[in-house]
Coordinates of C-alpha atoms in Angstrom, one line a residue:
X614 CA 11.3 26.2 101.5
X615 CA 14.7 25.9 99.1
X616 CA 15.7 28.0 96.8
X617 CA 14.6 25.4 94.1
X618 CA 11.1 25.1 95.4
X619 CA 10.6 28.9 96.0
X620 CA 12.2 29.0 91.8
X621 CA 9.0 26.7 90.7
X622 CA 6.8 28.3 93.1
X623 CA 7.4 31.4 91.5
X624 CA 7.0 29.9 88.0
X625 CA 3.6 28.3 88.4
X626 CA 2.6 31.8 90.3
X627 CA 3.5 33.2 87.1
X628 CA 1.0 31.1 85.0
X629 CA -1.5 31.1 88.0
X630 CA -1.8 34.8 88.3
X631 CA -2.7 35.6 83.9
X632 CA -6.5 36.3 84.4
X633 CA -7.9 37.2 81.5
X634 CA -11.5 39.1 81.7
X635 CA -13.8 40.2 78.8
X636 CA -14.9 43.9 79.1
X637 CA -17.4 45.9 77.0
X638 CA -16.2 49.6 76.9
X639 CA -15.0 50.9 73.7
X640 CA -13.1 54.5 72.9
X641 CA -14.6 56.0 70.0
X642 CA -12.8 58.3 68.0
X643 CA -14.8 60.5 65.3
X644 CA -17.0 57.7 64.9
X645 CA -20.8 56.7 66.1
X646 CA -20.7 53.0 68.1
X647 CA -23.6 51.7 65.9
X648 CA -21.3 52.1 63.1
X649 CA -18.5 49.8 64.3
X650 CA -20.5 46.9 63.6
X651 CA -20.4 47.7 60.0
X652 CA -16.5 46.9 59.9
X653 CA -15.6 43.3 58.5
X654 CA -12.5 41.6 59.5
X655 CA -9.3 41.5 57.1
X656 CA -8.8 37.5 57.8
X657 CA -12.4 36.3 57.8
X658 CA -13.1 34.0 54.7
X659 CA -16.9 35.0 55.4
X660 CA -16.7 39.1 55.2
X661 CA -15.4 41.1 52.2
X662 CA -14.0 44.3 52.8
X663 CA -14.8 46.6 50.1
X664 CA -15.8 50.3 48.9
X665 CA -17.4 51.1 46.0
X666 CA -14.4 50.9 43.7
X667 CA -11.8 49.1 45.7
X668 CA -11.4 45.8 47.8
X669 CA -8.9 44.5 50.0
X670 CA -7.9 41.1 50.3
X671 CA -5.2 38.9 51.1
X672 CA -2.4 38.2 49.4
X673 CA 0.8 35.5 49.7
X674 CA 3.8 36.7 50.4
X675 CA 5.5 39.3 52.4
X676 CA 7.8 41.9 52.2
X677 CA 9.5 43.4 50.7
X678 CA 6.9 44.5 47.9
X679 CA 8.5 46.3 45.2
X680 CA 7.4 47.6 41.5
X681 CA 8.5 47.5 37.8
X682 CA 7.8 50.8 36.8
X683 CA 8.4 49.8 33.1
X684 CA 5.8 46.7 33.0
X685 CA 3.8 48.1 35.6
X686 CA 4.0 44.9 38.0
X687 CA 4.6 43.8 41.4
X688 CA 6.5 41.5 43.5
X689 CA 6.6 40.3 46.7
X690 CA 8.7 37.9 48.7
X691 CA 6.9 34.5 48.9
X692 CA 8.8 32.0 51.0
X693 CA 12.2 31.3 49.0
X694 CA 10.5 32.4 45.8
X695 CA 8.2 34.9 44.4
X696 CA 4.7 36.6 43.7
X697 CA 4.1 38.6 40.5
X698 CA 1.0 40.9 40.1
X699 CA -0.3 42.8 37.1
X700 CA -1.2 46.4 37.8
X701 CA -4.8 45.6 38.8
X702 CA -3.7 43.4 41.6
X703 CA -4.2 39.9 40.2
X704 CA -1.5 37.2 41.0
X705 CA 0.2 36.7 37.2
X706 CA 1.8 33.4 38.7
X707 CA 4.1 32.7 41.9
X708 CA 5.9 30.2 43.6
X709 CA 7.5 29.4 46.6
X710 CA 10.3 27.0 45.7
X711 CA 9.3 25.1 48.9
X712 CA 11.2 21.8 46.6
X713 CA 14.1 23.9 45.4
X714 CA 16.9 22.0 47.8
X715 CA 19.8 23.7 46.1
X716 CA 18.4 26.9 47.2
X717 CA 20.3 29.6 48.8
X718 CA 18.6 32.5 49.7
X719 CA 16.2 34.9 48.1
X720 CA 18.4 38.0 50.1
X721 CA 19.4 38.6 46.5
X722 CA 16.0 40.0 45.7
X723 CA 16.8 42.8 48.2
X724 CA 19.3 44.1 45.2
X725 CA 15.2 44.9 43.8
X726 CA 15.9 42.9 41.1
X727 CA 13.1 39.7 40.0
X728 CA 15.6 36.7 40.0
X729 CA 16.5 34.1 42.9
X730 CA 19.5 32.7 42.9
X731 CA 20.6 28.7 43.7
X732 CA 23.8 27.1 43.7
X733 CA 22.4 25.3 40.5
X734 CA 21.0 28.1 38.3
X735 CA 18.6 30.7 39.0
X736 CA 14.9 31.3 38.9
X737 CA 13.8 34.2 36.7
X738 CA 10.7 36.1 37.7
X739 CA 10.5 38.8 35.1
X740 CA 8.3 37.3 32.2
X741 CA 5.1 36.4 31.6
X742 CA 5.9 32.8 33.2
X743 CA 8.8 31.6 35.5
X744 CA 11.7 30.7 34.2
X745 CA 14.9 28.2 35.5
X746 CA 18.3 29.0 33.7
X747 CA 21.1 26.7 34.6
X748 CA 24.4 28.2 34.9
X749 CA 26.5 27.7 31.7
X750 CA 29.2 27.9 33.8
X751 CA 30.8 28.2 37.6
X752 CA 33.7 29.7 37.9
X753 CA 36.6 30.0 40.9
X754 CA 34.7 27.0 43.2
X755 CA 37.9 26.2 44.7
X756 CA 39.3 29.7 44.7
X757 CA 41.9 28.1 42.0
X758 CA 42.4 31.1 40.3
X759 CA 45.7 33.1 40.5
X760 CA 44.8 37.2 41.1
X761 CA 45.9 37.7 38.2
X762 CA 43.6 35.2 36.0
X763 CA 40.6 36.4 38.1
X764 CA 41.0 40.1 37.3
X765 CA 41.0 38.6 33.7
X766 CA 38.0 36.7 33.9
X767 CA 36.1 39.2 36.3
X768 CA 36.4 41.9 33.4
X769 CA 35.7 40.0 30.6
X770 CA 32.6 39.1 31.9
X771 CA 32.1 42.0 33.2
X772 CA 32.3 44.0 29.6
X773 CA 30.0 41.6 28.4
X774 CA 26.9 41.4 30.7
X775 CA 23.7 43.2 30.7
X776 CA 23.2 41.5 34.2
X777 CA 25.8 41.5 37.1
X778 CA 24.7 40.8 40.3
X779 CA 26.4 40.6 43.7
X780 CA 25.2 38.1 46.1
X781 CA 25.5 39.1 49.9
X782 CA 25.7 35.7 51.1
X783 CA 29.4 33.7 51.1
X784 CA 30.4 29.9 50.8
X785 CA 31.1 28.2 54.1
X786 CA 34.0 26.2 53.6
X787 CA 35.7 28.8 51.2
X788 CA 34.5 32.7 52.4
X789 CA 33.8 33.6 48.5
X790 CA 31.3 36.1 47.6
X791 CA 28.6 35.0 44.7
X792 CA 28.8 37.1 41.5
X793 CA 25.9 36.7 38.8
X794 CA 26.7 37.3 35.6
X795 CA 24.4 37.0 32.3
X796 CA 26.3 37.1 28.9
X797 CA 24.2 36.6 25.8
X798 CA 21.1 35.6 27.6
X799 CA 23.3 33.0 29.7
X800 CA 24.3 32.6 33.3
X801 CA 27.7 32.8 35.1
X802 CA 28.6 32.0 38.4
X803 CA 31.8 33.5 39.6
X804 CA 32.6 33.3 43.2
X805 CA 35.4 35.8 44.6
X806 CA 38.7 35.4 46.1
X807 CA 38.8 33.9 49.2
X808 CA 38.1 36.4 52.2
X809 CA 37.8 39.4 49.7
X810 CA 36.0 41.1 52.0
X811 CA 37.0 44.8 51.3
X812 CA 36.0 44.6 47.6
X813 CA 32.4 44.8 48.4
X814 CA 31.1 48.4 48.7
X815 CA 28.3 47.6 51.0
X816 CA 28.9 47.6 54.8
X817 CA 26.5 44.9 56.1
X818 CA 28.0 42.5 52.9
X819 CA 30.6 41.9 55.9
X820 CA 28.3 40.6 58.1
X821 CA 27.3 36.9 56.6
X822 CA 23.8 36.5 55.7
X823 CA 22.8 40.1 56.2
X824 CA 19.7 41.3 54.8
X825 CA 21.5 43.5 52.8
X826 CA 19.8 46.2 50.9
X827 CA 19.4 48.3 47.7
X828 CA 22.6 47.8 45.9
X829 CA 25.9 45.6 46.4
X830 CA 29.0 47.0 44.6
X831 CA 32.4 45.1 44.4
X832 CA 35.4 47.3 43.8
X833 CA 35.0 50.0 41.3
X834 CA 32.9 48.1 39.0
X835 CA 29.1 48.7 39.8
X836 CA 26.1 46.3 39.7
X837 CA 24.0 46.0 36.8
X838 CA 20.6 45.0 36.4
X839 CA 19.6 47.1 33.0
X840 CA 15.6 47.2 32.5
X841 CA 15.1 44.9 36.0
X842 CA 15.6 47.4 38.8
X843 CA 12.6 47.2 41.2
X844 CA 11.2 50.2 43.6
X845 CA 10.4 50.4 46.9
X846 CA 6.8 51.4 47.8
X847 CA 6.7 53.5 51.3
X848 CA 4.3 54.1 54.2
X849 CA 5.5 58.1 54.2
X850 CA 3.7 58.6 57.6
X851 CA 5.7 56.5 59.0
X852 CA 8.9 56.8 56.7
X853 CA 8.9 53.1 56.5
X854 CA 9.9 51.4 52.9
X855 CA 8.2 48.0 51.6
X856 CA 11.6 46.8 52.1
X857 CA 11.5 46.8 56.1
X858 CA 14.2 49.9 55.8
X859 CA 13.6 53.6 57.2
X860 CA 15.3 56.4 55.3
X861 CA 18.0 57.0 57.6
X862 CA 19.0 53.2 56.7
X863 CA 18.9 53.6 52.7
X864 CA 21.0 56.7 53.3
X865 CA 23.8 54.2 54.8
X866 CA 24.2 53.4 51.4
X867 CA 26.6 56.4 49.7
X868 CA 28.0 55.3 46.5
X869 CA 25.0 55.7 44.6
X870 CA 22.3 58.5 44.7
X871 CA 19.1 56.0 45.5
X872 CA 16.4 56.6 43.1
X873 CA 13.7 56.1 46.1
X874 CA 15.5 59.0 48.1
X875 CA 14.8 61.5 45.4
X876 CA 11.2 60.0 44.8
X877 CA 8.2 61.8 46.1
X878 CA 5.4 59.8 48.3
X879 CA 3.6 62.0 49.7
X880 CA -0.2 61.1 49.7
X881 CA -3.6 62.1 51.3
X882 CA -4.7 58.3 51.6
X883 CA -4.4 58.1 55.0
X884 CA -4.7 54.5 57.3
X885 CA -6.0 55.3 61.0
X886 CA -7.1 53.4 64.0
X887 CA -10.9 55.2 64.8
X888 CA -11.4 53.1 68.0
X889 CA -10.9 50.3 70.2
X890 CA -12.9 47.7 72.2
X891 CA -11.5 46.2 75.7
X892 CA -11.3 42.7 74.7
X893 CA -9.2 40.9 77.3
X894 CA -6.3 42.0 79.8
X895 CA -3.8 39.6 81.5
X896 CA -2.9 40.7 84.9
X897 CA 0.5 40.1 86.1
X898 CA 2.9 40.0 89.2
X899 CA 3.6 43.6 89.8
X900 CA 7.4 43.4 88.5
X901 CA 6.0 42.3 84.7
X902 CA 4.1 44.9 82.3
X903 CA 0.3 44.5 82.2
X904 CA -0.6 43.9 78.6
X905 CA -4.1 44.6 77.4
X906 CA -5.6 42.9 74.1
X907 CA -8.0 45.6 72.4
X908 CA -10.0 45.3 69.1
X909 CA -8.9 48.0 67.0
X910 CA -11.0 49.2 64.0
X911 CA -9.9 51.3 61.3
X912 CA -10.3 53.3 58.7
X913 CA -8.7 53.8 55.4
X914 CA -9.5 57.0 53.4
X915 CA -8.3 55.3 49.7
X916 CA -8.3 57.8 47.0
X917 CA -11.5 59.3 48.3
X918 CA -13.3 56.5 49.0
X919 CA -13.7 55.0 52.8
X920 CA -13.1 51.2 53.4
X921 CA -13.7 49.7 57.2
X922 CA -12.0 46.9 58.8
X923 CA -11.1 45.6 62.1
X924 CA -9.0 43.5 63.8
X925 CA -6.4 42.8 67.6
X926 CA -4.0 45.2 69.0
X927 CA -2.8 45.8 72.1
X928 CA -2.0 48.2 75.0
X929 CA 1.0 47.8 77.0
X930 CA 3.1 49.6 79.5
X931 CA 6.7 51.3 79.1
X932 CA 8.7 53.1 81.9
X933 CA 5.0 54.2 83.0
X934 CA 3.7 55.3 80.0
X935 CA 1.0 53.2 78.1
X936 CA 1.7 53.0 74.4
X937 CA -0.5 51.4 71.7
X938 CA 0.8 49.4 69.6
X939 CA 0.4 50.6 66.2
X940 CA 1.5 47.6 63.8
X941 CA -0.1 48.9 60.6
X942 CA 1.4 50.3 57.5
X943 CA 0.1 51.5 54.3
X944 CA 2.6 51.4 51.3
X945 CA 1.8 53.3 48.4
X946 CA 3.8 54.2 45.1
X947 CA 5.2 57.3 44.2
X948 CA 2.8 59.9 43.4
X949 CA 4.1 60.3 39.7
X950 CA 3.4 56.1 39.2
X951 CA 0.0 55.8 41.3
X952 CA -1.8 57.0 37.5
X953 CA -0.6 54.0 36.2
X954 CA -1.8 51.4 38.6
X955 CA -4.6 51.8 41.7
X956 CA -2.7 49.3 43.5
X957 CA -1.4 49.7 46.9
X958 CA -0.7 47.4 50.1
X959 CA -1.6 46.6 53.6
X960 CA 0.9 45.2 56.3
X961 CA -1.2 44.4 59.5
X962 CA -0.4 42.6 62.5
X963 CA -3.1 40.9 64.1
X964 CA -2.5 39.8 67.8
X965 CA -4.3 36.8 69.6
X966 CA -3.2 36.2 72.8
X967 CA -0.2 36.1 74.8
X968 CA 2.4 32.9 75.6
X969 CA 5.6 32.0 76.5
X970 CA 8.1 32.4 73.6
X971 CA 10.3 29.2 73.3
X972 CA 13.3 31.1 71.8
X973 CA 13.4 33.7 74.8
X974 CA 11.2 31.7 77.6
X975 CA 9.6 34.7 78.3
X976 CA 5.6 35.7 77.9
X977 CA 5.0 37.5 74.5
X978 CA 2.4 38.3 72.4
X979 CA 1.2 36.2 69.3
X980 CA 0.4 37.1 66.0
X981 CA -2.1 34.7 64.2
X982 CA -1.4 36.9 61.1
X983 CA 1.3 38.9 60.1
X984 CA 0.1 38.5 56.1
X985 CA 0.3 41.1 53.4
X986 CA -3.2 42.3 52.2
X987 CA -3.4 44.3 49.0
X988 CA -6.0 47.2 48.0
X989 CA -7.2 47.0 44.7
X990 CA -10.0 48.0 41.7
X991 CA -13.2 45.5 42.1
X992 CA -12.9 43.7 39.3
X993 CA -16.4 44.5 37.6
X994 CA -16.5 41.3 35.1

């Protein structure tokens, strides 16, 4: 046999040799097995999963989910645009901008603030409806400006804004940095001098189209975003921010003191995993990791009530050590905000089955639903 027909003969053994087998045992932890089939599952249209004061159901967007501590509202990242929630949990209004075609990013929401930004205007998220605001004007598109007129210019605008907002995303053809400005209600696009690189305080603004986060500073003049900073929620188990950033990440940052860092979020809700239930395993040649598929039910202790739900994990091995994968995250508020709201949010993977991943042509597992779902009050009208 050549070494091309021992390469597909390999391949089809790969596919060949995935037997998947349905078992029954179950590892129970701290829980009776009669009571598992009381848990409902988060992405069933059919079950509600519910306690006697709160609910959890799903909710569109993803992260990162951050607060206005001065409204008492949420956002989260929906698409290229938006989703606003009052502090009960119900959607005010969203939208995706799946038409805007001038879009650029919405990496400027990672500044926390409630605005995305286009190359034509930007979309304001803060009121009681969403707002589009042209830009009154665009400044430095050509990188015309001498140094000299753009210093002028910069500070002017600079003196005069409530709002100033660095971009962390640059023009192709040019290598300008975006700078938002709002004078008297109005916006300003400015973009910076050509390959100005070291003027922005933040290390990853270097790195184009990096998820760049907190705060972006350019030169000694600071961001400002007034009344509309955002804050991060946080799993504190797992020191994980609703922004996808650890704390050793947001301490990168060292020009400003982060508000978040000095925030407290400790908690006794508490989201566990109480047991799991063989569902399938796919068996593979020796030199690949077995993977096992379980269904994993769990518990959340919310504010001293107990809520129940279930859904796929799975089991996999490491350098000989089996490890669960744990792909669950409760993020709560600060404990000094959580008397102003009862809201807090659920990031939970749910696995289906394992294929071959196009992008890396090697066997992975799939997630059917990787969805944000949000605990709230039952609404008792």
């Amino acid at each position: 046999m050549d070494s091309s027909n021992k390469y597909f003969f390999l391949s089809k053994i790969i596919f060949i040799t995935i037997v998947l087998f349905v078992s029954i045992s179950v590892i129970t932890e701290q829980i009776a097995l009669k009571k598992l089939e009381n848990f409902k599952s988060l992405t069933s249209p059919l079950e509600r999963v519910h306690s006697k004061k709160y609910e959890i159901t799903p909710i569109k967007g993803s992260l990162p989910i951050l607060y206005d501590s001065i409204k008492n509202q949420f956002y989260l990242k929906n698409e290229k645009g938006l989703t606003k929630l009052d502090n009960q949990g119900n959607v005010m209004f969203f939208d995706d901008l799946s038409n805007e075609k001038s879009y650029i990013s919405t990496l400027d929401y990672n500044n926390f603030i409630p605005f995305v930004f286009t190359s034509k205007g930007v979309y304001d998220f803060s009121g009681e409806e969403l707002v589009f605001m042209p830009f009154e004007k665009k400044l430095n598109i050509k990188n015309e400006l001498s140094n000299s007129n753009f210093k002028s210019i910069f500070e002017k605008n600079y003196n005069s804004a409530d709002l100033v907002i660095y971009g962390n995303e640059i023009e192709d053809e040019t290598a300008q940095f975006r700078i938002f400005f709002r004078v008297d209600n109005k916006w300003i696009l400015l973009l910076s001098k050509k390959g100005d690189y070291n003027q922005f305080r933040y290390p990853e603004t270097f790195k184009k189209n990096a998820n760049t986060t907190v705060q972006i500073d350019y030169s000694k003049f600071s961001s400002k975003f007034s009344n509309k900073k955002l804050i991060a929620l946080k799993d504190n188990q797992r020191g994980l921010y609703s922004a996808k950033e650890k704390d050793r990440n947001l301490n990168n940052y060292s020009t400003i003191v982060l508000k978040e860092l000095k925030l407290d979020y400790k908690t006794t809700n508490e989201l566990k995993m109480v047991a799991l239930k063989n569902k399938s395993y796919y068996g593979l040649p020796d030199w690949m990791n077995h993977t096992f598929f379980k269904l994993a039910y769990f518990e959340l202790n919310y504010n001293k009530e107990q809520l129940f739900f279930k859904g796929n994990t799975i089991i996999y091995n490491e350098l000989a050590n089996e490890i669960t994968n744990k792909d669950f995250y409760l993020f709560e508020l600060p404990k000094d905000m959580r008397d102003k709201t009862k809201v807090a949010f659920l990031d939970v993977k749910n696995y289906t089955g394992i294929a071959v991943d196009p992008r890396t042509n090697y066997l992975e597992p799939q997630i059917e639903n990787t969805g944000i779902f949000i605990i709230k009050p039952i609404n008792k009208n």
